[in-house]
Structure formats: C-alpha cells, structure tokens
PDB file of C-alpha atoms in Angstrom:
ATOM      1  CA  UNK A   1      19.380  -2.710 -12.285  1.00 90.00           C
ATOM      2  CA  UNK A   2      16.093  -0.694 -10.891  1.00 89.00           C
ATOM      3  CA  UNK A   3      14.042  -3.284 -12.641  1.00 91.00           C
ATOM      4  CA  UNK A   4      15.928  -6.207 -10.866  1.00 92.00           C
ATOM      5  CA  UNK A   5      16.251  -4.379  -7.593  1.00 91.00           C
ATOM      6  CA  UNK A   6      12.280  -3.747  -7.907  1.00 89.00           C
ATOM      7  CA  UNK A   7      11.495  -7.462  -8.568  1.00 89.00           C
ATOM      8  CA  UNK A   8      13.645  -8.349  -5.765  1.00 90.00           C
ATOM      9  CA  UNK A   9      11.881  -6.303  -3.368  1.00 88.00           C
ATOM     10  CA  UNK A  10       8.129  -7.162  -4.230  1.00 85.00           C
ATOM     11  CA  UNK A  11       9.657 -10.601  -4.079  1.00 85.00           C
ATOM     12  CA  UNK A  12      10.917 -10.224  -0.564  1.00 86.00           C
ATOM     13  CA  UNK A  13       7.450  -8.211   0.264  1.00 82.00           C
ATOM     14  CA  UNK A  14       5.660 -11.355  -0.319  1.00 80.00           C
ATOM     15  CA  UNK A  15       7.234 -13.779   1.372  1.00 83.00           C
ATOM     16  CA  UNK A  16       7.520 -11.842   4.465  1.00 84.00           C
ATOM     17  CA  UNK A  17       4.329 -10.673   4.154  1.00 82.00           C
ATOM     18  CA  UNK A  18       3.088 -14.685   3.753  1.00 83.00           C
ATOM     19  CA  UNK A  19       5.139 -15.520   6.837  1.00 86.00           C
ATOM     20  CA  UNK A  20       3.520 -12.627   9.034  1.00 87.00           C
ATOM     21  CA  UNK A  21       0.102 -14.177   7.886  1.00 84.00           C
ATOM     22  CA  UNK A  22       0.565 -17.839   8.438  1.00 84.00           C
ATOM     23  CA  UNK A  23       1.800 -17.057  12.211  1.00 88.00           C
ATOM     24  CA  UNK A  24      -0.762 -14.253  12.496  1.00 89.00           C
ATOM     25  CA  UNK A  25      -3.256 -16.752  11.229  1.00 86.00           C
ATOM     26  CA  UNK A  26      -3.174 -18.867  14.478  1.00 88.00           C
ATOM     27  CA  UNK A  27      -2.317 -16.415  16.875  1.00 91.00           C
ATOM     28  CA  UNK A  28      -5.967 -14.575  16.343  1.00 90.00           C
ATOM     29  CA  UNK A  29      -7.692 -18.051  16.409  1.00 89.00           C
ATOM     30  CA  UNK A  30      -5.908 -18.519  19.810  1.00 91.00           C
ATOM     31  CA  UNK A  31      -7.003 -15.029  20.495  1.00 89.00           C
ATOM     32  CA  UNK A  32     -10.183 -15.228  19.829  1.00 89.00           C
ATOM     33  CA  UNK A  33     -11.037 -17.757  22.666  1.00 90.00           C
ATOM     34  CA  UNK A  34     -10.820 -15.111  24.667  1.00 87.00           C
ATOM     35  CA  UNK A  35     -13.549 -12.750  22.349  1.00 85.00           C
ATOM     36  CA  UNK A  36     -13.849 -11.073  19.630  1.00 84.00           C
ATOM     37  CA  UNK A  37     -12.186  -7.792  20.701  1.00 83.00           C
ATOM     38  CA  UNK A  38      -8.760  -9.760  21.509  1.00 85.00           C
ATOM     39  CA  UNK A  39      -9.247 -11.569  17.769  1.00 87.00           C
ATOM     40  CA  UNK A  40      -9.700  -8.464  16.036  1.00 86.00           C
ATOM     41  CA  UNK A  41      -6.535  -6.377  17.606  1.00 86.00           C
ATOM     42  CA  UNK A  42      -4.114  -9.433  16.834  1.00 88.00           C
ATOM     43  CA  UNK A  43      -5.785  -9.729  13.313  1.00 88.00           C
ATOM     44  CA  UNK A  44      -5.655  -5.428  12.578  1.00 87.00           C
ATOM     45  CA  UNK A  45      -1.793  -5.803  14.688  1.00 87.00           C
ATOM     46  CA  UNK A  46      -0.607  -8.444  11.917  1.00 87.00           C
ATOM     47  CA  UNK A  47      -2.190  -6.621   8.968  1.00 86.00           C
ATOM     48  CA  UNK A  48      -0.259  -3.236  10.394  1.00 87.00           C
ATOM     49  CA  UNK A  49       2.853  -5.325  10.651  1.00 88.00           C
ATOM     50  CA  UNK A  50       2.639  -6.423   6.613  1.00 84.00           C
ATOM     51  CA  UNK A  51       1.703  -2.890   5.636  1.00 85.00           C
ATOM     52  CA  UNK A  52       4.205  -1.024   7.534  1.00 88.00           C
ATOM     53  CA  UNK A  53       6.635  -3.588   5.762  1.00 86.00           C
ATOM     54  CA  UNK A  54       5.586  -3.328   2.775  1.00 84.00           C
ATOM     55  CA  UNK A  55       5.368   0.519   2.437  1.00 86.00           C
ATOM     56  CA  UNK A  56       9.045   0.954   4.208  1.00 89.00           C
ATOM     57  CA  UNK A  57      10.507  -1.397   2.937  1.00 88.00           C
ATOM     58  CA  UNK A  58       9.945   0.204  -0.487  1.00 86.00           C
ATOM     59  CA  UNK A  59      10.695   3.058   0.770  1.00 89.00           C
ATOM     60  CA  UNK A  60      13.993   2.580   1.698  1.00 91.00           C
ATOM     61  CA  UNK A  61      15.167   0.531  -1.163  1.00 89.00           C
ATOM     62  CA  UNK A  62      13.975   3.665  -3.301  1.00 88.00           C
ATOM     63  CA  UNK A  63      15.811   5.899  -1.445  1.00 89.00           C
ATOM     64  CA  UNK A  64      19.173   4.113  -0.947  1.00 90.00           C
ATOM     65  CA  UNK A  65      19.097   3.195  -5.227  1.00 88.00           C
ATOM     66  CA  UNK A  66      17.957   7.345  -5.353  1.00 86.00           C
ATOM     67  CA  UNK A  67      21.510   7.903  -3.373  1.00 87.00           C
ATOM     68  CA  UNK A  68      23.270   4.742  -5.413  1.00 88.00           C
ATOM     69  CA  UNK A  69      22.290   6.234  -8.785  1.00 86.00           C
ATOM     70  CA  UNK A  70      22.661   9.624  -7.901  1.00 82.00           C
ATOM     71  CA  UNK A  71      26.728   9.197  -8.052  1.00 85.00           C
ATOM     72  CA  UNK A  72      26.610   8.038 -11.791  1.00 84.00           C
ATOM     73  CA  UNK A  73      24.132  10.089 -12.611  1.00 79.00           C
ATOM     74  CA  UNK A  74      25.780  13.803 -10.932  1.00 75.00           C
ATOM     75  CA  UNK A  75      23.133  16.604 -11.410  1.00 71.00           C
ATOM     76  CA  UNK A  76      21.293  14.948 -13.876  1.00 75.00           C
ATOM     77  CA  UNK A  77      17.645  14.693 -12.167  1.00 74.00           C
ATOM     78  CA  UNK A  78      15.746  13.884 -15.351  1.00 75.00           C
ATOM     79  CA  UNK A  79      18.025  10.976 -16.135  1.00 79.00           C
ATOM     80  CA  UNK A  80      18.326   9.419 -12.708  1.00 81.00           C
ATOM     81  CA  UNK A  81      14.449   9.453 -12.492  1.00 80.00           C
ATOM     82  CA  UNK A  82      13.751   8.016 -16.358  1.00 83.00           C
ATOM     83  CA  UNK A  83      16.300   5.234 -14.783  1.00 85.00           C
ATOM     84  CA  UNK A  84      14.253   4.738 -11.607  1.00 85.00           C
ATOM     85  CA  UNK A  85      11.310   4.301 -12.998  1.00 84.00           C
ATOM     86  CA  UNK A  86      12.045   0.684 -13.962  1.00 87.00           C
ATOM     87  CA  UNK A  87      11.479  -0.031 -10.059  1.00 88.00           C
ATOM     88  CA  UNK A  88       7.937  -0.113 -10.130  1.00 84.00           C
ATOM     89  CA  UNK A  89       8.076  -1.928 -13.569  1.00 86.00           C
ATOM     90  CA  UNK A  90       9.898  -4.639 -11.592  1.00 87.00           C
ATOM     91  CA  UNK A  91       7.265  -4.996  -8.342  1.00 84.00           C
ATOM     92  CA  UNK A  92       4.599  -5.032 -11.068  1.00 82.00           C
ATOM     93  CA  UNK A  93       5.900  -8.259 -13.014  1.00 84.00           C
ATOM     94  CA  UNK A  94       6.312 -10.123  -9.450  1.00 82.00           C
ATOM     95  CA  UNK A  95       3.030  -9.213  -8.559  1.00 79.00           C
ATOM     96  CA  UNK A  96       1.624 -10.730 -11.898  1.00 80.00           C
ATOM     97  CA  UNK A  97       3.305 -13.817 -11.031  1.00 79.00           C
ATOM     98  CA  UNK A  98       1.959 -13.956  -7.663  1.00 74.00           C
ATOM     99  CA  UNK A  99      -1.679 -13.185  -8.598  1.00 75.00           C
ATOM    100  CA  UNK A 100      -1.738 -15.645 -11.294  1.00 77.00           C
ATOM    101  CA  UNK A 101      -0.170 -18.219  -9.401  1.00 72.00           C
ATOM    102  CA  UNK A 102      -2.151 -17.878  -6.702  1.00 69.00           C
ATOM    103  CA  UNK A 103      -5.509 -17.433  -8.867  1.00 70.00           C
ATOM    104  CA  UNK A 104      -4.852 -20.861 -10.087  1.00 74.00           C
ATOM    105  CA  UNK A 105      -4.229 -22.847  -7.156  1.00 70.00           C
ATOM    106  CA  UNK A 106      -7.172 -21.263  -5.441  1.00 72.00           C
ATOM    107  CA  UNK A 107      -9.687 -21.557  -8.338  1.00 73.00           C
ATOM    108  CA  UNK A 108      -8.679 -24.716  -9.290  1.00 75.00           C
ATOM    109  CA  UNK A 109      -8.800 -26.465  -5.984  1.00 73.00           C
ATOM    110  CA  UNK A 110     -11.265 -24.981  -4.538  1.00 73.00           C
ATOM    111  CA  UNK A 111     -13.840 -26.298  -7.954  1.00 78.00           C
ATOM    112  CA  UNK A 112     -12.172 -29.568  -7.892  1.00 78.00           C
ATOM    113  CA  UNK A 113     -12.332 -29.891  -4.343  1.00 76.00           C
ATOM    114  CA  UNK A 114     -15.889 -28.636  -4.068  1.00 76.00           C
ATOM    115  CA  UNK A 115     -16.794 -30.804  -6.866  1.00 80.00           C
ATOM    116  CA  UNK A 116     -15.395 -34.323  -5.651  1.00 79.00           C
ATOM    117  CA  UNK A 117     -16.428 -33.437  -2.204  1.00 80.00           C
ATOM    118  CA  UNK A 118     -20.124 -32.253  -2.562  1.00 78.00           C
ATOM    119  CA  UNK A 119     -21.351 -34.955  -5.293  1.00 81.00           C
ATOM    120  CA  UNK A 120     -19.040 -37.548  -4.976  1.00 81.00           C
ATOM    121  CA  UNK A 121     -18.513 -38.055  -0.973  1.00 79.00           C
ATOM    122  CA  UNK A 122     -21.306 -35.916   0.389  1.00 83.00           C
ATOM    123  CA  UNK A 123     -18.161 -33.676   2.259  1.00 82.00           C
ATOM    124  CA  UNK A 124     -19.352 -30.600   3.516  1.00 81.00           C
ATOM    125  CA  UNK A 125     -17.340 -27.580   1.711  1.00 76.00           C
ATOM    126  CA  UNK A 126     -13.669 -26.496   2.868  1.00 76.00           C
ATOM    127  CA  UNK A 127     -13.946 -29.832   5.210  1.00 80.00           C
ATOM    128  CA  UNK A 128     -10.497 -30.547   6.123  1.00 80.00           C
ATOM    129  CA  UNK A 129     -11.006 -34.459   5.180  1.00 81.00           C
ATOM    130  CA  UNK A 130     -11.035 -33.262   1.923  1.00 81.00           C
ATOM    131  CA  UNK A 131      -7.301 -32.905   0.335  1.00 79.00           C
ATOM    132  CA  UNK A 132      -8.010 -30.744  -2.095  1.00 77.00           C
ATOM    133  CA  UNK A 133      -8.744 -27.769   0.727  1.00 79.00           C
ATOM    134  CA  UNK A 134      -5.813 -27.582   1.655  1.00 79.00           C
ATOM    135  CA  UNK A 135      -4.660 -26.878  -1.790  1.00 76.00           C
ATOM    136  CA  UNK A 136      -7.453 -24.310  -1.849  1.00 74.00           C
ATOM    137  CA  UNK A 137      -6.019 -23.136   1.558  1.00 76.00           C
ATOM    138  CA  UNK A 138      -2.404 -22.402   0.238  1.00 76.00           C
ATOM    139  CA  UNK A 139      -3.707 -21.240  -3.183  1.00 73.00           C
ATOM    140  CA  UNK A 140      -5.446 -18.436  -0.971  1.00 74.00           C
ATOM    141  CA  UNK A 141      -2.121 -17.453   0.657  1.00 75.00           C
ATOM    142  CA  UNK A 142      -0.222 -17.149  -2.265  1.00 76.00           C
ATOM    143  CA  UNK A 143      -2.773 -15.076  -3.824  1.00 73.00           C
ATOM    144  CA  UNK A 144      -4.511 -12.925  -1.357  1.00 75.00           C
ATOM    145  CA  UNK A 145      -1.631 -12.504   0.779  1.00 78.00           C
ATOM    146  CA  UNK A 146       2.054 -12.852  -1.345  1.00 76.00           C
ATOM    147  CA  UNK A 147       0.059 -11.709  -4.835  1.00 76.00           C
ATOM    148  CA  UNK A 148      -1.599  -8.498  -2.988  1.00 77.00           C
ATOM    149  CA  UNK A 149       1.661  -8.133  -1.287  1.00 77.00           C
ATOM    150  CA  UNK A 150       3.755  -7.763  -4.402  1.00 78.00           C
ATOM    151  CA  UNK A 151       0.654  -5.488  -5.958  1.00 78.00           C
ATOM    152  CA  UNK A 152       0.268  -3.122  -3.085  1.00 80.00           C
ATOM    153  CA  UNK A 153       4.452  -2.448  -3.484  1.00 81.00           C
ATOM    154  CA  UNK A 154       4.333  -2.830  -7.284  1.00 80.00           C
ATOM    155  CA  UNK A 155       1.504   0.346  -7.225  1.00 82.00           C
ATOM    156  CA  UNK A 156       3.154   1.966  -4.199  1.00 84.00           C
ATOM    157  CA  UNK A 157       6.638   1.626  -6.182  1.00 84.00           C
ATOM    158  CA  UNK A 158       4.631   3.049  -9.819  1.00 84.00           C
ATOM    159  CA  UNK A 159       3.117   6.197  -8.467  1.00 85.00           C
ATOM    160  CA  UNK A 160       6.310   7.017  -5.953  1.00 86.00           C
ATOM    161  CA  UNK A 161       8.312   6.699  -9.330  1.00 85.00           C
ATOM    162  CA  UNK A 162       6.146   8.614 -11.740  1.00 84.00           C
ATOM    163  CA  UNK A 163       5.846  11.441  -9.329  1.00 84.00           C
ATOM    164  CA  UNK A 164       9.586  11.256  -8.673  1.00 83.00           C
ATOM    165  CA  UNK A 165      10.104  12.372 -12.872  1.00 81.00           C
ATOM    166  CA  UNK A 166       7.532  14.923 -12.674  1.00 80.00           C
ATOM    167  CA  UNK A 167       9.417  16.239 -10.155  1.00 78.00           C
ATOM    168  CA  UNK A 168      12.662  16.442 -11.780  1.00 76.00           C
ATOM    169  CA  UNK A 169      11.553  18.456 -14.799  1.00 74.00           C
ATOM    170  CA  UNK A 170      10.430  20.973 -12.763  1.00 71.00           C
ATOM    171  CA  UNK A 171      12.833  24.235 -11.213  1.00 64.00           C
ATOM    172  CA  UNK A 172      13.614  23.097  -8.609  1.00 64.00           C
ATOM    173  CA  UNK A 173      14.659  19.712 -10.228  1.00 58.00           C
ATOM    174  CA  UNK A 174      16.931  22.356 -12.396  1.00 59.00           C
ATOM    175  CA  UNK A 175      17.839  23.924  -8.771  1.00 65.00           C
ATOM    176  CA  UNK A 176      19.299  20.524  -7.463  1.00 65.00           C
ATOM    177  CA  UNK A 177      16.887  21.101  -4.478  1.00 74.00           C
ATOM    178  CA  UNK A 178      17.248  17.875  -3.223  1.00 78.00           C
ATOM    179  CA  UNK A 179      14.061  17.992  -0.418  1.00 80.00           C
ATOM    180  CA  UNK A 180      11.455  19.602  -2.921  1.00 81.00           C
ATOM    181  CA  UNK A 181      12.484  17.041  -5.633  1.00 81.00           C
ATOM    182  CA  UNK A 182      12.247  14.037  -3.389  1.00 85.00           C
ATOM    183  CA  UNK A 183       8.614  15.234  -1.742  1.00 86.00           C
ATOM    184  CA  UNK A 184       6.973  11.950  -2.897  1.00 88.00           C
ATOM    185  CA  UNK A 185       9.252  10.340  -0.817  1.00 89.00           C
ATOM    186  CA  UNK A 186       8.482  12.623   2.260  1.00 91.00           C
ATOM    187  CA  UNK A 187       4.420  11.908   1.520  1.00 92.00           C
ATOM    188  CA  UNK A 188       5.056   8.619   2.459  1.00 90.00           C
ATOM    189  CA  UNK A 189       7.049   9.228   5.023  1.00 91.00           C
ATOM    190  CA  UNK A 190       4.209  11.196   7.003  1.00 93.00           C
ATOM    191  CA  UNK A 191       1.932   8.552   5.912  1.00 92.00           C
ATOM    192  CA  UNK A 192       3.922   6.010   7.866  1.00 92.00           C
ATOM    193  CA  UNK A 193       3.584   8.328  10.759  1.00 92.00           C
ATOM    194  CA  UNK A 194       0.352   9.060  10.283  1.00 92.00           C
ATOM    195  CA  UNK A 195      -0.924   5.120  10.246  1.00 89.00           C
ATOM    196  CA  UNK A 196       1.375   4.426  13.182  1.00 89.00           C
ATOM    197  CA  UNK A 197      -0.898   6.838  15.002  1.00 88.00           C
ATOM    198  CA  UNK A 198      -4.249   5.287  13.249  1.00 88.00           C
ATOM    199  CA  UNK A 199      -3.275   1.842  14.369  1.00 85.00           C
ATOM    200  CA  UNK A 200      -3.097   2.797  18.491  1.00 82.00           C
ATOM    201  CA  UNK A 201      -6.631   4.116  17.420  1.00 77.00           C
ATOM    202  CA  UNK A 202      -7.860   1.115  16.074  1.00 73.00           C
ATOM    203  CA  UNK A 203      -6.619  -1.639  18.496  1.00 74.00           C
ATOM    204  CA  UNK A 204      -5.527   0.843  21.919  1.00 73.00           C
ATOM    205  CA  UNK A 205      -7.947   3.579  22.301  1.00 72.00           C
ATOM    206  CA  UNK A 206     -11.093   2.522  20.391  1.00 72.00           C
ATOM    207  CA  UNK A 207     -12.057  -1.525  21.884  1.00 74.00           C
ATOM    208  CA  UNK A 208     -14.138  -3.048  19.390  1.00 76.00           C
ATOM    209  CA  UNK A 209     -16.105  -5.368  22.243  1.00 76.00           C
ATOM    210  CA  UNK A 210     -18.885  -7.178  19.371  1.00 77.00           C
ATOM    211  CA  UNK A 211     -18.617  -8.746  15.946  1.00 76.00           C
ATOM    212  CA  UNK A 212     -20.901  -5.547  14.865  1.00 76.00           C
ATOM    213  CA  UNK A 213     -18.296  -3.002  16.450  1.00 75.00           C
ATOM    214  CA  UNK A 214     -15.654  -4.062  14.011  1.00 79.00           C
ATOM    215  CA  UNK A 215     -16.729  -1.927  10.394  1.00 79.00           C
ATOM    216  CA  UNK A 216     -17.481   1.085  12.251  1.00 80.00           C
ATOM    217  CA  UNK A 217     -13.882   1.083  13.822  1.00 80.00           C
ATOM    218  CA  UNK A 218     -12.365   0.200  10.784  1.00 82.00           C
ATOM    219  CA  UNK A 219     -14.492   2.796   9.013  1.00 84.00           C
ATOM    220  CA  UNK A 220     -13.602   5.348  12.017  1.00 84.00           C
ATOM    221  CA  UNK A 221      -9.387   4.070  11.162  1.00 85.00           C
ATOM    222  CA  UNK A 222     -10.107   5.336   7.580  1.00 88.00           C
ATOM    223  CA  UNK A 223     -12.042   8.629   8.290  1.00 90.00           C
ATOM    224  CA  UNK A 224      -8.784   9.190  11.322  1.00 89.00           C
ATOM    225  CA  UNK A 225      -6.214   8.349   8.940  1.00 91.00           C
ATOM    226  CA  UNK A 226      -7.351  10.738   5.944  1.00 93.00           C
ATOM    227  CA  UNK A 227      -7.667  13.721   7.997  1.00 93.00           C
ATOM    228  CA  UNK A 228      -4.291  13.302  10.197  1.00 94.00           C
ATOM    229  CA  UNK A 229      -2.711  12.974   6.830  1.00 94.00           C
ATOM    230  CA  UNK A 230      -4.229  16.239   5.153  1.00 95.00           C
ATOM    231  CA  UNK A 231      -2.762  17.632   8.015  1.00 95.00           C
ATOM    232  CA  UNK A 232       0.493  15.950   7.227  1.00 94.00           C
ATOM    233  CA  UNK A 233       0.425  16.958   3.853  1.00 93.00           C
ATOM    234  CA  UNK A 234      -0.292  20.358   4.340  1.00 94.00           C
ATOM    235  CA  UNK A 235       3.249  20.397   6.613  1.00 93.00           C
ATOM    236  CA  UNK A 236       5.442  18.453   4.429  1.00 92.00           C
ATOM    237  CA  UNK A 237       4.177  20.519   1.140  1.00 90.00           C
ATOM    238  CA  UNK A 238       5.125  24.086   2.567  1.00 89.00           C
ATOM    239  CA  UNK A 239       8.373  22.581   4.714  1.00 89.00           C
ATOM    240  CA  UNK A 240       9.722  20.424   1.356  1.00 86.00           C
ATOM    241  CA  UNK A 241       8.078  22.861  -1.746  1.00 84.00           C
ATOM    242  CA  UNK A 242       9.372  26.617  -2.280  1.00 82.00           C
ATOM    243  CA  UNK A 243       6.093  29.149  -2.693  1.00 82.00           C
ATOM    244  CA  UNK A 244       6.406  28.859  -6.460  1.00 81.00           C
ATOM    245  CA  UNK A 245       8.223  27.194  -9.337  1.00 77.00           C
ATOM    246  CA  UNK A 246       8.455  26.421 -12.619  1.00 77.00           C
ATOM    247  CA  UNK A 247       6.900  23.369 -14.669  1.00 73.00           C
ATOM    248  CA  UNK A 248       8.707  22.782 -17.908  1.00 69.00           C
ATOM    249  CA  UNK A 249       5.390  21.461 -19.687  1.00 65.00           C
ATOM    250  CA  UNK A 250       6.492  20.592 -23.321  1.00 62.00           C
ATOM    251  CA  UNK A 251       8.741  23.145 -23.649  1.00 65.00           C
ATOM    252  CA  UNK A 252       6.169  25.287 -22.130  1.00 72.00           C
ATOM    253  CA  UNK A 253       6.815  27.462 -18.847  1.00 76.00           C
ATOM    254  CA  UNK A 254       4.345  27.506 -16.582  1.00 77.00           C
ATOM    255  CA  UNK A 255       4.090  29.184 -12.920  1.00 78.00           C
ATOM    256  CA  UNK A 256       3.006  26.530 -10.288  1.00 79.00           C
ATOM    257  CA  UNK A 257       2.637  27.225  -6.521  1.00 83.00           C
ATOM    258  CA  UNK A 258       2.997  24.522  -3.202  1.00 83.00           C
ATOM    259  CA  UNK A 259      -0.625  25.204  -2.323  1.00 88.00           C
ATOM    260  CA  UNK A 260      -1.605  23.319  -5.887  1.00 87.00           C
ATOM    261  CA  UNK A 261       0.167  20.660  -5.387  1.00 87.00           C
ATOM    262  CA  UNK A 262      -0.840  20.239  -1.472  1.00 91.00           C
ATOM    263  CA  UNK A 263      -4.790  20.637  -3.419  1.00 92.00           C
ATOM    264  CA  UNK A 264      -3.588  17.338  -5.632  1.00 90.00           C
ATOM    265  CA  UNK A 265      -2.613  15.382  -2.952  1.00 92.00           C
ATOM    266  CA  UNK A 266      -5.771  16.544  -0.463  1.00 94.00           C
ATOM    267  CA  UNK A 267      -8.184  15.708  -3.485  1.00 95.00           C
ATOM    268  CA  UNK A 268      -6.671  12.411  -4.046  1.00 93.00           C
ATOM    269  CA  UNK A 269      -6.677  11.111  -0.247  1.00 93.00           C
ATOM    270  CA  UNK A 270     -10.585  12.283   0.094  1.00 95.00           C
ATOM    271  CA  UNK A 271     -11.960  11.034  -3.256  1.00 96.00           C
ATOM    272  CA  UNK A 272     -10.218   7.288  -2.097  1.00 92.00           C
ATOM    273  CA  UNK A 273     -12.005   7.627   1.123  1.00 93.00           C
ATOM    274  CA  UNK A 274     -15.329   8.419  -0.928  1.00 95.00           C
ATOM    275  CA  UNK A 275     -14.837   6.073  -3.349  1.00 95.00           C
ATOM    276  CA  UNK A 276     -14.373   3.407  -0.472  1.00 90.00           C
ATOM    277  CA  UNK A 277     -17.561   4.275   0.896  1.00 91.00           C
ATOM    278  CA  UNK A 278     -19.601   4.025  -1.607  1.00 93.00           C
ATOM    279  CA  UNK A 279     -18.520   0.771  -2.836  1.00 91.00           C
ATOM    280  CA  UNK A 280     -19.228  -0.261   0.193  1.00 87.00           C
ATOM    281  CA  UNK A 281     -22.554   1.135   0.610  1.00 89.00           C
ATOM    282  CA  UNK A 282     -23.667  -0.340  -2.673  1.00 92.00           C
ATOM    283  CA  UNK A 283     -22.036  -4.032  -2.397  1.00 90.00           C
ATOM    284  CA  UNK A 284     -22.510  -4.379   1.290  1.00 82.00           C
ATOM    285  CA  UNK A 285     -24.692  -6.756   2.422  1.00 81.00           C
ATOM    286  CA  UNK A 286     -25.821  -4.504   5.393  1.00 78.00           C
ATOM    287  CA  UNK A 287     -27.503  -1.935   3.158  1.00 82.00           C
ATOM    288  CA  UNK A 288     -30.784  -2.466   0.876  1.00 82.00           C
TER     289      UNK A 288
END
C-alpha cells in the first residue's frame, strides 16, 4: 500500500508539475517583452509553484498514511516505519520511468532531427519547420520537467522515510513521543517556511534588472535560504527533541543529545551549499 500510494504521488507530482511548466513556459516569454527582470520573476514564480508542490504534497501524503497506518499498527513505531519506507521505493520507480522515457524522446529526436535537418535540408537546429523538434521539445518536458519531478519527490520521499526508522528505534520512539519521532517531518515543514520567505527575496525585494543580475540573485536565494534554515533547525531540534536520549545501536545503548542531531542537519545544509558552489565554479563558463 505505501509503495502504491508512493507511485501514485510522484505520478501526480509530474503531471502537475508538467502542466505548471507548459503554462509557465509562455507566460515568461510574454513576460519577457517587457525585460528581463519581469521574465525572470514569472520563470523563479513557476519554478516556486512546482517545488512548493512537490515538497507538500509529499508531505502530506506521508503524514496522513503516518496517521492511516498508525491505527493498525498501535504503538508499534519500528513496524509502522519498516512499512513506510516502501513510499519512497514507490516515487523512485516513477521517476525511473519518467527519466527514461523522457531520455529517449529527447535524445532520439533531437539526433534524428539534427541529423535530417543539418545535412539533408540545410535547417538550422531546433527550427520549428523541422518535425522532429517538436518531438525533441516534448521529450524535454517529460524528462527535465515530469522525470525531475518524480526524482526530486522520489529522494525527498527516501531520506524523509529513512530518517523516519532511525527515529523510531530510538527512546523516544520507545516513549511514543509522537513530535520527537516525527522531527523529519517538522524539518521540512520549516523548510517550506523558510523558502516561502527566500522566494519574496528572490522575485519582491531583490529586482534582478540585467541578464548578468540573475546568478548572483539566485546565488544570494541559496546563501538566504541555508542560513534562515539553520536558524529553523536550530528551533525545531530543541522545540521537537528532548535534551538527551537513547539510540538502540545493535543492541548497543548509546547516549545521544538534540544539539548532535541539530550538528547533522547544519553540516548537511552547508556542505550542499558548498558543494553547489564549487561545481559551479569549476563547470561554469564564467570562470577560467
């Protein structure tokens, strides 16, 4: 059931998320008659708009199963996680689908396409006289915008899971403390929160007026959004976690306090933001 409700969700994540593009699609080449700072707050708007979806979406239909499950399962934490986990499992298979699907419609079209049009017709690439482009065209939808769709819930769904059955072998899993056990759940919560602020940043307070001015505000969303959610962090960790508890590690006891875990979850957020720095520094085009 958690592996069909997952698969149904990641499912329903696409297609929305394909149906926010396509309109959003237009809308910014509408918008961006009027310049490039109108283009680039419909275009960031729309992207907001699929991730919020995406993340609460999940969210919720984790939450509500947590509750639906919960009444079979009584006060047995470990076994109503171990069932749960086949939610991400599910998102993950629809995402493969969507990738691959996608992969092939966009590879093969866009070759064939390029091929027939360039030698054969003398057609400049992605010309819209050319069929085949609009193959290429829906190939990248499917893809880029159902397929990373479905992945972005399938590895939201994975880790929220996972961190869900660490959670309840712990003491306060054994405690039936229902706010401590569910603080993966309350993470994303604040992160929700947190990139609802980010995104009046990005498009309301911060005007990006020139093609140039759109990485650094991006960059400055990114920098914004890690820090307001350290903060975040910090709050849910000692509101949610009690000072210390037990980690049943093997069969091994062993004393953990809130401020560790709030250390996890601070080193992971700033080693994503470094990592996406320096991929970009070393792949960009604007740096030697």
């Amino acid at each position: 059931m958690a592996f069909l409700l997952g698969a149904v969700t990641s499912v329903v994540s696409g297609f929305l998320g394909m149906r926010i593009a396509t309109f959003a699609n237009a809308r910014t080449t509408l918008e961006a008659r009027r310049g490039i700072g109108a283009a680039f707050a419909t275009a960031f708007r729309s992207g907001a708009v699929m991730g919020f979806l995406l993340s609460s979406l999940g969210l919720l239909v984790l939450y509500v199963a947590i509750k639906l499950f919960g009444l079979y399962y009584h006060d047995d934490w470990e076994g109503l996680y171990e069932s749960i986990t086949g939610y991400g499992l599910g998102g993950s298979s629809m995402a493969l689908f969507g990738r691959v699907g996608g992969g092939i419609y966009t590879k093969a079209a866009d070759v064939g396409a390029d091929l027939v049009g360039k030698v054969e017709r003398n057609i400049p690439e992605d010309d819209p006289r050319n069929p085949a482009v609009i193959a290429d065209n829906v190939g990248d939808n499917v893809g880029d915008i159902a397929g990373m769709g479905s992945d972005l819930f399938g590895s939201y769904a994975e880790s929220t899971c996972a961190a869900l059955f660490v959670a309840s072998i712990s003491s306060f899993g054994a405690d039936h403390d229902f706010a401590a056990v569910c603080y993966p759940l309350l993470i994303s919560s604040a992160g929700l929160v947190v990139c609802l602020v980010t995104t009046l940043f990005a498009t309301d307070f911060f005007k990006v007026k020139t093609v140039r001015g759109v990485a650094p505000a991006l960059k400055l969303q990114l920098i914004i959004s890690t820090a307001l959610m350290t903060v975040a962090a910090l709050v849910v960790t000692f509101a949610a976690l009690p000072a210390k508890f037990t980690m049943f590690d093997f069969g091994e006891q062993k004393q953990v306090k809130n401020w560790h875990v709030f250390f996890c979850v601070a080193i992971g957020l700033w080693a994503g933001l470094a990592i996406g720095f320096t991929t970009e520094y070393f792949t960009s085009n604007a740096y030697r």
